[in-house]
């Protein structure tokens, strides 16, 4: 087996950690998700999605306001974290499927505190 084949096989069997929903959600909910580390290409896809989402918000603002947001380095960070978490969170029973329907769903259904708590698990 070549190095490439061994690396591809290892990539398919990425380690996951199991996180209970009650460990990061503000209200007690039964269930769990699996978190996996992301490859560089997945992180890049998450950042690209975050940029598209933020650009759509800026399109509705007057140019002077849009520039103020663009000058703020945290402008992209919250949505980028959510996009990364969407890619990293997998269904507990089938890790080939995302745990949540979309990153937009996560932004609409979860608070910043909940996403931050989940991100702490991802950072581990």
JSON list of C-alpha atoms in Angstrom, two decimals:
[
{"chain": "A", "resi": 1, "resn": "UNK", "atom": "CA", "xyz": [0.00, 0.00, 0.00]},
{"chain": "A", "resi": 2, "resn": "UNK", "atom": "CA", "xyz": [1.43, 3.40, -1.02]},
{"chain": "A", "resi": 3, "resn": "UNK", "atom": "CA", "xyz": [1.74, 6.40, 1.28]},
{"chain": "A", "resi": 4, "resn": "UNK", "atom": "CA", "xyz": [-1.13, 8.10, -0.55]},
{"chain": "A", "resi": 5, "resn": "UNK", "atom": "CA", "xyz": [-3.39, 5.09, -0.07]},
{"chain": "A", "resi": 6, "resn": "UNK", "atom": "CA", "xyz": [-2.49, 4.89, 3.62]},
{"chain": "A", "resi": 7, "resn": "UNK", "atom": "CA", "xyz": [-3.18, 8.60, 4.14]},
{"chain": "A", "resi": 8, "resn": "UNK", "atom": "CA", "xyz": [-6.49, 8.39, 2.30]},
{"chain": "A", "resi": 9, "resn": "UNK", "atom": "CA", "xyz": [-7.53, 5.40, 4.42]},
{"chain": "A", "resi": 10, "resn": "UNK", "atom": "CA", "xyz": [-6.57, 7.23, 7.60]},
{"chain": "A", "resi": 11, "resn": "UNK", "atom": "CA", "xyz": [-8.51, 10.31, 6.45]},
{"chain": "A", "resi": 12, "resn": "UNK", "atom": "CA", "xyz": [-11.68, 8.24, 6.08]},
{"chain": "A", "resi": 13, "resn": "UNK", "atom": "CA", "xyz": [-11.29, 7.05, 9.67]},
{"chain": "A", "resi": 14, "resn": "UNK", "atom": "CA", "xyz": [-10.78, 10.43, 11.32]},
{"chain": "A", "resi": 15, "resn": "UNK", "atom": "CA", "xyz": [-11.06, 10.46, 15.05]},
{"chain": "A", "resi": 16, "resn": "UNK", "atom": "CA", "xyz": [-14.25, 11.93, 16.49]},
{"chain": "A", "resi": 17, "resn": "UNK", "atom": "CA", "xyz": [-15.20, 13.07, 19.93]},
{"chain": "A", "resi": 18, "resn": "UNK", "atom": "CA", "xyz": [-18.75, 12.69, 21.20]},
{"chain": "A", "resi": 19, "resn": "UNK", "atom": "CA", "xyz": [-20.37, 15.76, 22.75]},
{"chain": "A", "resi": 20, "resn": "UNK", "atom": "CA", "xyz": [-23.72, 15.69, 24.50]},
{"chain": "A", "resi": 21, "resn": "UNK", "atom": "CA", "xyz": [-26.15, 18.40, 23.41]},
{"chain": "A", "resi": 22, "resn": "UNK", "atom": "CA", "xyz": [-26.75, 19.33, 27.05]},
{"chain": "A", "resi": 23, "resn": "UNK", "atom": "CA", "xyz": [-23.04, 20.15, 27.36]},
{"chain": "A", "resi": 24, "resn": "UNK", "atom": "CA", "xyz": [-23.28, 23.16, 25.07]},
{"chain": "A", "resi": 25, "resn": "UNK", "atom": "CA", "xyz": [-26.97, 24.07, 24.76]},
{"chain": "A", "resi": 26, "resn": "UNK", "atom": "CA", "xyz": [-28.54, 26.43, 27.29]},
{"chain": "A", "resi": 27, "resn": "UNK", "atom": "CA", "xyz": [-31.53, 24.14, 27.85]},
{"chain": "A", "resi": 28, "resn": "UNK", "atom": "CA", "xyz": [-31.39, 20.40, 28.51]},
{"chain": "A", "resi": 29, "resn": "UNK", "atom": "CA", "xyz": [-31.79, 18.42, 25.31]},
{"chain": "A", "resi": 30, "resn": "UNK", "atom": "CA", "xyz": [-31.06, 14.74, 24.99]},
{"chain": "A", "resi": 31, "resn": "UNK", "atom": "CA", "xyz": [-28.78, 13.56, 22.23]},
{"chain": "A", "resi": 32, "resn": "UNK", "atom": "CA", "xyz": [-25.26, 14.04, 21.04]},
{"chain": "A", "resi": 33, "resn": "UNK", "atom": "CA", "xyz": [-23.11, 15.02, 18.09]},
{"chain": "A", "resi": 34, "resn": "UNK", "atom": "CA", "xyz": [-19.71, 13.88, 17.01]},
{"chain": "A", "resi": 35, "resn": "UNK", "atom": "CA", "xyz": [-17.00, 16.42, 16.32]},
{"chain": "A", "resi": 36, "resn": "UNK", "atom": "CA", "xyz": [-14.17, 15.73, 13.92]},
{"chain": "A", "resi": 37, "resn": "UNK", "atom": "CA", "xyz": [-11.07, 17.73, 13.08]},
{"chain": "A", "resi": 38, "resn": "UNK", "atom": "CA", "xyz": [-11.26, 19.45, 9.71]},
{"chain": "A", "resi": 39, "resn": "UNK", "atom": "CA", "xyz": [-8.86, 19.27, 6.81]},
{"chain": "A", "resi": 40, "resn": "UNK", "atom": "CA", "xyz": [-7.47, 22.49, 5.35]},
{"chain": "A", "resi": 41, "resn": "UNK", "atom": "CA", "xyz": [-9.82, 22.25, 2.35]},
{"chain": "A", "resi": 42, "resn": "UNK", "atom": "CA", "xyz": [-12.83, 22.02, 4.69]},
{"chain": "A", "resi": 43, "resn": "UNK", "atom": "CA", "xyz": [-11.68, 25.04, 6.68]},
{"chain": "A", "resi": 44, "resn": "UNK", "atom": "CA", "xyz": [-11.19, 26.95, 3.43]},
{"chain": "A", "resi": 45, "resn": "UNK", "atom": "CA", "xyz": [-14.72, 26.00, 2.33]},
{"chain": "A", "resi": 46, "resn": "UNK", "atom": "CA", "xyz": [-16.05, 27.22, 5.70]},
{"chain": "A", "resi": 47, "resn": "UNK", "atom": "CA", "xyz": [-14.25, 30.56, 5.35]},
{"chain": "A", "resi": 48, "resn": "UNK", "atom": "CA", "xyz": [-15.51, 30.94, 1.78]},
{"chain": "A", "resi": 49, "resn": "UNK", "atom": "CA", "xyz": [-19.10, 30.31, 2.95]},
{"chain": "A", "resi": 50, "resn": "UNK", "atom": "CA", "xyz": [-18.64, 32.84, 5.76]},
{"chain": "A", "resi": 51, "resn": "UNK", "atom": "CA", "xyz": [-17.40, 35.46, 3.30]},
{"chain": "A", "resi": 52, "resn": "UNK", "atom": "CA", "xyz": [-20.40, 34.90, 1.02]},
{"chain": "A", "resi": 53, "resn": "UNK", "atom": "CA", "xyz": [-22.79, 35.20, 3.93]},
{"chain": "A", "resi": 54, "resn": "UNK", "atom": "CA", "xyz": [-21.20, 38.42, 5.18]},
{"chain": "A", "resi": 55, "resn": "UNK", "atom": "CA", "xyz": [-21.05, 39.92, 1.68]},
{"chain": "A", "resi": 56, "resn": "UNK", "atom": "CA", "xyz": [-24.78, 39.39, 1.32]},
{"chain": "A", "resi": 57, "resn": "UNK", "atom": "CA", "xyz": [-25.32, 41.38, 4.52]},
{"chain": "A", "resi": 58, "resn": "UNK", "atom": "CA", "xyz": [-23.08, 44.19, 3.33]},
{"chain": "A", "resi": 59, "resn": "UNK", "atom": "CA", "xyz": [-24.92, 44.51, 0.03]},
{"chain": "A", "resi": 60, "resn": "UNK", "atom": "CA", "xyz": [-27.95, 45.94, 1.85]},
{"chain": "A", "resi": 61, "resn": "UNK", "atom": "CA", "xyz": [-25.94, 48.60, 3.72]},
{"chain": "A", "resi": 62, "resn": "UNK", "atom": "CA", "xyz": [-24.86, 52.04, 2.56]},
{"chain": "A", "resi": 63, "resn": "UNK", "atom": "CA", "xyz": [-21.21, 52.02, 1.48]},
{"chain": "A", "resi": 64, "resn": "UNK", "atom": "CA", "xyz": [-20.02, 54.08, 4.45]},
{"chain": "A", "resi": 65, "resn": "UNK", "atom": "CA", "xyz": [-21.51, 51.60, 6.91]},
{"chain": "A", "resi": 66, "resn": "UNK", "atom": "CA", "xyz": [-20.22, 48.63, 4.95]},
{"chain": "A", "resi": 67, "resn": "UNK", "atom": "CA", "xyz": [-16.67, 50.00, 5.17]},
{"chain": "A", "resi": 68, "resn": "UNK", "atom": "CA", "xyz": [-16.93, 50.26, 8.95]},
{"chain": "A", "resi": 69, "resn": "UNK", "atom": "CA", "xyz": [-17.88, 46.60, 9.17]},
{"chain": "A", "resi": 70, "resn": "UNK", "atom": "CA", "xyz": [-15.08, 45.57, 6.82]},
{"chain": "A", "resi": 71, "resn": "UNK", "atom": "CA", "xyz": [-12.55, 47.43, 8.99]},
{"chain": "A", "resi": 72, "resn": "UNK", "atom": "CA", "xyz": [-13.66, 45.43, 12.04]},
{"chain": "A", "resi": 73, "resn": "UNK", "atom": "CA", "xyz": [-11.53, 42.25, 12.26]},
{"chain": "A", "resi": 74, "resn": "UNK", "atom": "CA", "xyz": [-14.24, 40.43, 14.23]},
{"chain": "A", "resi": 75, "resn": "UNK", "atom": "CA", "xyz": [-16.81, 40.99, 11.47]},
{"chain": "A", "resi": 76, "resn": "UNK", "atom": "CA", "xyz": [-16.10, 37.62, 9.89]},
{"chain": "A", "resi": 77, "resn": "UNK", "atom": "CA", "xyz": [-15.12, 35.67, 13.00]},
{"chain": "A", "resi": 78, "resn": "UNK", "atom": "CA", "xyz": [-18.56, 34.70, 14.42]},
{"chain": "A", "resi": 79, "resn": "UNK", "atom": "CA", "xyz": [-19.93, 33.47, 11.12]},
{"chain": "A", "resi": 80, "resn": "UNK", "atom": "CA", "xyz": [-16.64, 31.71, 10.33]},
{"chain": "A", "resi": 81, "resn": "UNK", "atom": "CA", "xyz": [-16.79, 29.80, 13.62]},
{"chain": "A", "resi": 82, "resn": "UNK", "atom": "CA", "xyz": [-20.35, 28.74, 12.86]},
{"chain": "A", "resi": 83, "resn": "UNK", "atom": "CA", "xyz": [-19.36, 27.55, 9.37]},
{"chain": "A", "resi": 84, "resn": "UNK", "atom": "CA", "xyz": [-16.42, 25.57, 10.77]},
{"chain": "A", "resi": 85, "resn": "UNK", "atom": "CA", "xyz": [-18.65, 23.99, 13.41]},
{"chain": "A", "resi": 86, "resn": "UNK", "atom": "CA", "xyz": [-21.24, 23.05, 10.80]},
{"chain": "A", "resi": 87, "resn": "UNK", "atom": "CA", "xyz": [-18.54, 21.17, 8.87]},
{"chain": "A", "resi": 88, "resn": "UNK", "atom": "CA", "xyz": [-17.11, 19.57, 12.03]},
{"chain": "A", "resi": 89, "resn": "UNK", "atom": "CA", "xyz": [-20.36, 18.46, 13.68]},
{"chain": "A", "resi": 90, "resn": "UNK", "atom": "CA", "xyz": [-21.47, 15.07, 12.46]},
{"chain": "A", "resi": 91, "resn": "UNK", "atom": "CA", "xyz": [-24.56, 12.97, 13.12]},
{"chain": "A", "resi": 92, "resn": "UNK", "atom": "CA", "xyz": [-23.86, 10.73, 16.10]},
{"chain": "A", "resi": 93, "resn": "UNK", "atom": "CA", "xyz": [-25.22, 7.66, 14.32]},
{"chain": "A", "resi": 94, "resn": "UNK", "atom": "CA", "xyz": [-23.80, 8.34, 10.85]},
{"chain": "A", "resi": 95, "resn": "UNK", "atom": "CA", "xyz": [-20.66, 10.50, 10.75]},
{"chain": "A", "resi": 96, "resn": "UNK", "atom": "CA", "xyz": [-20.95, 10.86, 6.98]},
{"chain": "A", "resi": 97, "resn": "UNK", "atom": "CA", "xyz": [-23.92, 13.22, 7.58]},
{"chain": "A", "resi": 98, "resn": "UNK", "atom": "CA", "xyz": [-23.88, 16.69, 9.13]},
{"chain": "A", "resi": 99, "resn": "UNK", "atom": "CA", "xyz": [-25.46, 16.92, 12.57]},
{"chain": "A", "resi": 100, "resn": "UNK", "atom": "CA", "xyz": [-27.37, 20.09, 11.70]},
{"chain": "A", "resi": 101, "resn": "UNK", "atom": "CA", "xyz": [-29.33, 20.92, 8.53]},
{"chain": "A", "resi": 102, "resn": "UNK", "atom": "CA", "xyz": [-27.29, 24.03, 7.60]},
{"chain": "A", "resi": 103, "resn": "UNK", "atom": "CA", "xyz": [-25.00, 26.60, 9.14]},
{"chain": "A", "resi": 104, "resn": "UNK", "atom": "CA", "xyz": [-27.79, 29.13, 8.66]},
{"chain": "A", "resi": 105, "resn": "UNK", "atom": "CA", "xyz": [-30.04, 26.91, 10.78]},
{"chain": "A", "resi": 106, "resn": "UNK", "atom": "CA", "xyz": [-27.36, 26.91, 13.49]},
{"chain": "A", "resi": 107, "resn": "UNK", "atom": "CA", "xyz": [-27.16, 30.71, 13.41]},
{"chain": "A", "resi": 108, "resn": "UNK", "atom": "CA", "xyz": [-30.94, 30.96, 13.68]},
{"chain": "A", "resi": 109, "resn": "UNK", "atom": "CA", "xyz": [-31.43, 28.32, 16.40]},
{"chain": "A", "resi": 110, "resn": "UNK", "atom": "CA", "xyz": [-28.34, 28.65, 18.60]},
{"chain": "A", "resi": 111, "resn": "UNK", "atom": "CA", "xyz": [-27.06, 31.57, 20.64]},
{"chain": "A", "resi": 112, "resn": "UNK", "atom": "CA", "xyz": [-23.53, 32.94, 20.44]},
{"chain": "A", "resi": 113, "resn": "UNK", "atom": "CA", "xyz": [-22.89, 31.46, 23.90]},
{"chain": "A", "resi": 114, "resn": "UNK", "atom": "CA", "xyz": [-24.00, 28.01, 22.73]},
{"chain": "A", "resi": 115, "resn": "UNK", "atom": "CA", "xyz": [-21.84, 28.23, 19.61]},
{"chain": "A", "resi": 116, "resn": "UNK", "atom": "CA", "xyz": [-18.90, 29.40, 21.72]},
{"chain": "A", "resi": 117, "resn": "UNK", "atom": "CA", "xyz": [-19.36, 26.45, 24.10]},
{"chain": "A", "resi": 118, "resn": "UNK", "atom": "CA", "xyz": [-19.49, 24.03, 21.17]},
{"chain": "A", "resi": 119, "resn": "UNK", "atom": "CA", "xyz": [-16.42, 25.69, 19.70]},
{"chain": "A", "resi": 120, "resn": "UNK", "atom": "CA", "xyz": [-14.54, 24.98, 22.94]},
{"chain": "A", "resi": 121, "resn": "UNK", "atom": "CA", "xyz": [-15.14, 21.26, 22.36]},
{"chain": "A", "resi": 122, "resn": "UNK", "atom": "CA", "xyz": [-13.96, 21.63, 18.75]},
{"chain": "A", "resi": 123, "resn": "UNK", "atom": "CA", "xyz": [-10.79, 23.43, 19.86]},
{"chain": "A", "resi": 124, "resn": "UNK", "atom": "CA", "xyz": [-9.90, 20.48, 22.08]}
]
